[in-house]
Amino acid sequence: MSFRTAQIRLVSSHREVYEPCDDSFALVDALLSDRNNLIEHHPTLCMEVGSGSGYIITSLALMLGQEASGVHYIATDINPHAVRVTRETLEAHGVHSELITTDIASGLEKRLAGLVDVMVVNPPYVPTPEDEVGREGIASAWAGGENGRIVIDKILPIADNLLSDKGWLYVVTLTANNPSEICLQMRQKGYAARIVVQRSTEEESLHVIKFWRDFDTQVDLKEMAATNKTVPARVMESLVSQFPLSAFWRSGPQ
Amino acid sequence: MRLLTHNMLSSNIKGVANGFPLRIEVEKVVEKKVDLNADFLRNIFPKIEWKAFAEAARTLGYAELPEDADSSFLDSDDFLDKFHHALLELHLEEGALICPETGRRFPVNKGIPNMLLHEDEV
């Protein structure tokens, strides 16, 4: 491969920080497979929410280039250890991202609104008891509460606020998160969706979904408002056709 | 932390109406050279709150920026060089960001601002 991603031997670590795993690799593979589109997209600001080990933001910076290419990176994590590890991983690869220790994008909502051209998120998506969400340390990397959706559902409206008109959002989800419902919610905010990578392991089935603001969707929404209907049939069809049937079956506790 | 990031951050404490710009307390500034990309500077210029930016640059010891700037300045290579330097090459490595309304201190260590709030501030 002529272009590079972060190298595992250069990824820093800490006992309280999630190490690159199947979900991280799935997201980086999704970005790689979309790399040509991303380059033609000419993003000015790229952001990662929950950068953890730094594997993903470092890979994105290696794929798309740095200041000389006109791309600027921002990454956040709620876990201070993770932000420091992200910094070490970036430095080990000779790339730079601005880093902020914060809850999702707290402090950035006002001034960064509408400026992010590419956002990548590998959220804490594991279904857990609700009281495990928001704990300090490594639990913040995976604890997702009921259906693994608590943090995802907090992130999506924030992403909607921060994304530019041409903004793209890449999110990792698990089948248990009910990704088709996530797509439908995003439809209602005017986003189209596409599955970029789908991967099944023995334990979980992962989707990396890409969202973008879609003019046709906004027309559909206006039709909905005008005719007082629910989701237009063709929207539902296009969504359903993307997911395997299993995605619609709620998976029980594993 | 670059001044671009400072320009995008506001105090996130509950109830604070005017959380921008955060005041800067400087302990250590570092400079890291990066290549200039004029397109990036032109794209980002309209998003920058200039007065806060020029003031922040002065606080970091760089007083070369004009008080005011409009997009016609972007035709000048000299202006682009200074804008680039202040926006991307100056880093607040150690210090703090101070909420202009409450005086709450957000520490910056190893170039990373910590905007995490206590439970009673959310």
XYZ file of C-alpha atoms in Angstrom:
376
model
C 0.000 0.000 0.000
C 1.491 3.335 -0.966
C -0.230 5.347 1.769
C 0.215 4.742 5.456
C -1.810 4.335 8.588
C -0.572 4.476 12.162
C 1.779 1.627 13.026
C 0.801 -0.471 15.997
C 4.380 -0.615 17.314
C 4.355 3.211 17.507
C 0.961 3.491 19.214
C 1.440 4.535 22.818
C -0.466 2.888 25.663
C -1.567 3.214 29.281
C -3.474 0.804 31.501
C -6.457 3.191 31.584
C -6.593 3.700 27.785
C -8.354 1.495 25.234
C -5.918 -0.109 22.816
C -6.571 -0.306 19.063
C -8.914 -3.218 18.480
C -11.280 -4.613 15.806
C -13.502 -1.521 15.951
C -10.523 0.842 15.563
C -9.258 -1.179 12.595
C -12.739 -1.202 11.020
C -12.934 2.599 11.243
C -9.454 3.111 9.794
C -10.267 0.639 7.000
C -13.444 2.614 6.291
C -11.439 5.850 6.071
C -8.850 4.157 3.835
C -11.528 2.836 1.511
C -12.983 6.353 1.323
C -9.573 8.042 1.099
C -9.883 9.281 -2.485
C -13.251 10.839 -1.704
C -11.816 12.412 1.430
C -8.939 13.973 -0.496
C -11.286 15.355 -3.156
C -13.499 16.637 -0.343
C -10.693 19.095 0.641
C -11.495 19.197 4.352
C -10.134 22.168 6.309
C -10.975 20.872 9.794
C -11.099 17.203 10.792
C -12.102 16.115 14.265
C -12.143 12.948 16.312
C -14.348 12.603 19.369
C -12.913 10.103 21.844
C -9.434 9.644 20.391
C -8.261 7.028 22.943
C -4.890 5.611 21.887
C -4.705 8.090 18.998
C -4.590 5.303 16.409
C -7.463 6.705 14.338
C -6.674 10.440 14.294
C -3.011 9.615 13.582
C -4.026 7.361 10.687
C -6.330 10.060 9.309
C -3.537 12.654 9.500
C -1.150 10.276 7.719
C -3.767 9.588 5.032
C -4.785 13.168 4.314
C -1.619 15.111 5.118
C -0.894 18.008 7.414
C -0.808 21.800 7.327
C 0.981 21.843 3.973
C -2.078 20.056 2.552
C -4.347 22.578 4.242
C -5.859 20.135 6.752
C -6.103 20.809 10.482
C -6.977 18.221 13.140
C -8.678 18.417 16.533
C -9.195 15.467 18.867
C -10.941 15.209 22.207
C -11.275 12.606 24.925
C -12.928 12.705 28.326
C -10.104 10.574 29.747
C -6.990 12.704 30.476
C -4.749 9.619 30.199
C -6.142 8.973 26.724
C -5.417 12.507 25.527
C -1.808 12.186 26.670
C -1.489 8.794 24.946
C -2.999 10.297 21.776
C -0.350 13.007 21.897
C 2.434 10.426 22.218
C 1.061 8.389 19.309
C 0.795 11.491 17.100
C 4.345 12.538 17.974
C 5.729 9.050 17.326
C 4.356 9.356 13.782
C 5.498 12.951 13.282
C 1.995 14.367 12.824
C 0.047 16.947 14.799
C -3.495 17.276 16.055
C -4.792 19.795 18.527
C -5.959 18.021 21.677
C -8.553 18.909 24.278
C -9.549 16.993 27.394
C -13.306 17.426 27.420
C -16.668 15.684 27.398
C -17.400 15.094 23.660
C -16.942 18.697 22.423
C -17.826 20.731 25.500
C -16.372 24.244 25.146
C -16.296 24.015 21.342
C -20.043 24.103 20.596
C -20.258 27.849 20.042
C -17.177 28.765 18.054
C -16.630 25.485 16.186
C -20.293 25.171 15.101
C -20.585 24.500 11.373
C -16.816 24.257 10.816
C -15.983 20.557 10.956
C -15.680 18.962 7.509
C -14.860 15.431 8.681
C -15.730 13.920 12.048
C -14.789 10.401 13.097
C -16.182 8.651 16.154
C -15.569 5.210 17.623
C -17.982 5.684 20.507
C -18.449 3.647 23.687
C -21.121 1.369 22.225
C -21.150 -1.693 24.464
C -24.512 -2.286 26.173
C -23.880 -1.976 29.928
C -25.821 -1.046 33.040
C -26.513 2.659 32.897
C -24.467 3.511 35.988
C -21.285 2.359 34.232
C -21.567 5.231 31.748
C -19.441 8.270 32.540
C -17.078 6.467 34.917
C -13.504 7.580 34.924
C -10.713 5.801 33.108
C -10.951 3.034 30.550
C -14.662 2.305 31.186
C -15.425 5.570 29.353
C -14.052 3.897 26.206
C -16.735 1.229 26.040
C -19.606 1.662 28.525
C -22.637 2.645 26.468
C -25.591 2.036 28.783
C -28.894 0.658 27.485
C -28.420 -0.801 23.973
C -25.014 0.899 24.050
C -26.746 4.072 22.898
C -26.401 6.560 25.778
C -23.207 8.240 24.573
C -23.951 7.777 20.844
C -27.258 9.598 21.332
C -25.419 12.445 23.087
C -22.807 12.684 20.331
C -25.119 12.784 17.283
C -26.800 16.171 17.965
C -23.401 17.658 18.853
C -21.974 16.320 15.590
C -24.939 17.850 13.737
C -24.102 21.221 15.309
C -20.373 21.059 14.556
C -20.463 19.675 11.024
C -20.134 22.100 8.119
C -22.611 22.088 5.233
C -20.349 19.655 3.435
C -19.475 17.787 6.649
C -19.060 14.017 6.753
C -19.452 11.909 9.874
C -18.077 8.369 10.287
C -19.419 6.388 13.251
C -18.732 2.839 14.423
C -21.830 0.999 15.623
C -22.684 -2.430 16.882
C -25.767 -4.366 15.761
C -27.080 -4.087 19.341
C -27.068 -0.277 18.927
C -29.824 -0.637 16.301
C -27.924 1.182 13.524
C -30.942 1.346 11.223
C -32.726 3.406 13.858
C -29.679 5.662 14.196
C -29.803 6.219 10.426
C -33.477 7.042 10.636
C -32.856 9.597 13.389
C -30.143 11.167 11.283
C -32.532 11.170 8.294
C -34.833 13.314 10.339
C -31.966 15.782 10.780
C -31.432 15.759 6.989
C -28.582 13.267 6.649
C -28.132 10.477 4.158
C -26.224 7.392 5.278
C -24.067 4.673 3.777
C -22.401 1.657 5.332
C -18.711 1.923 4.476
C -17.478 -1.173 6.285
C -19.323 -4.097 7.750
C -17.471 -6.675 9.789
C -18.549 -9.626 11.889
C -16.472 -11.269 14.542
C -17.518 -14.104 16.818
C -18.544 -11.607 19.451
C -19.979 -8.681 17.563
C -21.099 -7.327 14.238
C -19.711 -3.884 13.462
C -20.827 -1.274 10.957
C -18.978 1.899 10.068
C -21.647 4.298 8.867
C -20.944 7.491 6.960
C -23.427 10.373 7.226
C -23.636 13.505 5.106
C -26.138 16.316 4.715
C -28.326 15.466 1.796
C -30.406 17.877 -0.246
C -32.865 15.164 -1.320
C -33.420 14.188 2.288
C -34.253 17.766 3.126
C -36.777 17.801 0.287
C -38.245 14.579 1.665
C -38.546 16.195 5.050
C -40.374 19.153 3.579
C -42.747 16.719 1.841
C -43.242 15.006 5.169
C -44.106 18.263 6.832
C -46.403 19.280 3.968
C -48.294 16.006 3.745
C -48.085 15.240 7.451
C -46.794 11.774 6.658
C -44.149 9.855 8.476
C -40.972 8.726 6.768
C -41.406 8.612 2.972
C -41.482 5.056 1.690
C -38.488 5.431 -0.589
C -36.364 6.689 2.265
C -37.240 3.693 4.371
C -36.566 1.338 1.467
C -33.135 2.776 0.813
C -32.257 2.403 4.473
C -33.613 -1.089 4.906
C -31.826 -2.323 1.810
C -28.457 -1.436 3.342
C -28.705 -3.456 6.504
C -28.808 -7.211 6.762
C -32.046 -8.416 8.284
C -30.272 -9.295 11.491
C -29.692 -5.594 12.098
C -33.412 -5.226 12.721
C -33.561 -7.931 15.306
C -32.836 -6.636 18.717
C -30.086 -8.760 20.072
C -30.563 -9.791 23.658
C -27.977 -9.586 26.394
C -24.874 -11.533 25.401
C -2.429 24.406 22.156
C -2.449 26.608 19.102
C -4.191 29.967 19.022
C -6.576 28.525 16.434
C -7.843 26.220 19.175
C -7.979 29.080 21.677
C -10.135 30.970 19.166
C -12.590 28.051 19.022
C -12.904 27.494 22.797
C -15.400 29.100 25.164
C -16.020 28.619 28.856
C -18.478 25.736 29.137
C -19.585 26.314 32.723
C -23.336 26.169 33.208
C -24.928 29.607 33.369
C -21.997 31.477 31.824
C -23.342 33.765 29.088
C -20.113 35.349 27.925
C -17.489 32.647 27.964
C -15.387 33.956 25.065
C -12.565 34.681 24.730
C -10.857 32.776 27.504
C -8.038 34.784 29.052
C -4.624 33.191 28.769
C -2.186 32.666 31.615
C 1.255 31.903 30.183
C 3.894 29.734 31.804
C 5.573 28.390 28.702
C 5.218 29.041 24.983
C 6.890 26.904 22.316
C 7.271 27.508 18.606
C 7.018 24.701 16.070
C 7.621 25.491 12.419
C 5.052 24.192 9.956
C 4.657 24.731 6.217
C 2.412 27.599 5.189
C -0.677 26.813 3.153
C -2.292 30.005 1.866
C -5.557 28.245 0.959
C -5.947 26.995 4.522
C -5.349 30.509 5.859
C -7.890 32.001 3.445
C -10.454 29.323 4.347
C -10.051 29.769 8.079
C -9.690 33.579 8.148
C -13.455 34.373 8.068
C -13.983 32.025 11.037
C -11.436 33.760 13.260
C -12.579 36.273 15.864
C -9.739 38.669 15.060
C -9.602 40.864 18.158
C -9.486 37.850 20.466
C -6.831 36.302 18.230
C -4.568 39.366 18.084
C -4.899 39.825 21.858
C -4.079 36.154 22.486
C -0.992 36.438 20.242
C 0.182 39.486 22.226
C -0.293 37.550 25.466
C 1.998 34.868 24.043
C 4.565 37.562 23.275
C 3.873 38.063 19.559
C 2.811 41.649 18.842
C 3.149 41.726 15.039
C -0.546 41.300 14.197
C -2.676 44.319 13.249
C -5.509 45.337 15.605
C -8.054 44.770 12.874
C -7.975 42.739 9.694
C -10.328 42.203 6.790
C -10.169 39.780 3.883
C -8.301 42.261 1.663
C -5.262 41.697 3.941
C -5.030 38.135 2.624
C -3.454 39.456 -0.597
C -0.348 40.421 1.351
C 2.352 37.732 1.762
C 3.688 39.553 4.789
C 0.265 39.401 6.466
C -0.127 35.699 5.591
C 3.278 34.917 7.150
C 2.330 36.641 10.406
C -1.178 35.165 10.460
C 0.288 31.688 9.831
C 2.907 32.077 12.553
C 0.445 33.256 15.204
C -2.306 30.799 14.249
C -0.309 27.579 13.848
C 3.299 27.914 15.035
C 2.845 29.395 18.513
C 1.786 26.859 21.132
C 0.739 27.481 24.703
C 2.600 24.531 26.217
C 2.009 25.258 29.915
C -0.378 27.711 31.489
C -4.123 28.113 31.860
C -7.281 29.432 30.246
C -9.430 31.629 32.451
C -13.207 31.995 32.146
C -13.776 35.740 31.562
C -16.991 35.704 33.580
C -16.248 33.500 36.596
C -12.451 33.474 36.736
C -12.486 29.642 36.703
C -9.106 28.296 35.683
C -8.795 25.582 33.019
C -5.216 24.225 33.163
C -3.114 23.665 30.052
C -0.455 20.980 30.511
C 1.802 19.624 27.793
C -0.180 21.739 25.349
C -3.506 20.130 26.289
C -6.285 22.286 27.765
C -8.461 20.473 30.280
C -12.069 21.647 29.917
C -13.569 18.973 32.195
C -16.070 20.434 34.639
C -16.893 19.553 38.216
C -20.339 18.120 38.835
C -21.699 21.414 40.174
C -20.561 23.282 37.039
C -22.362 21.132 34.444
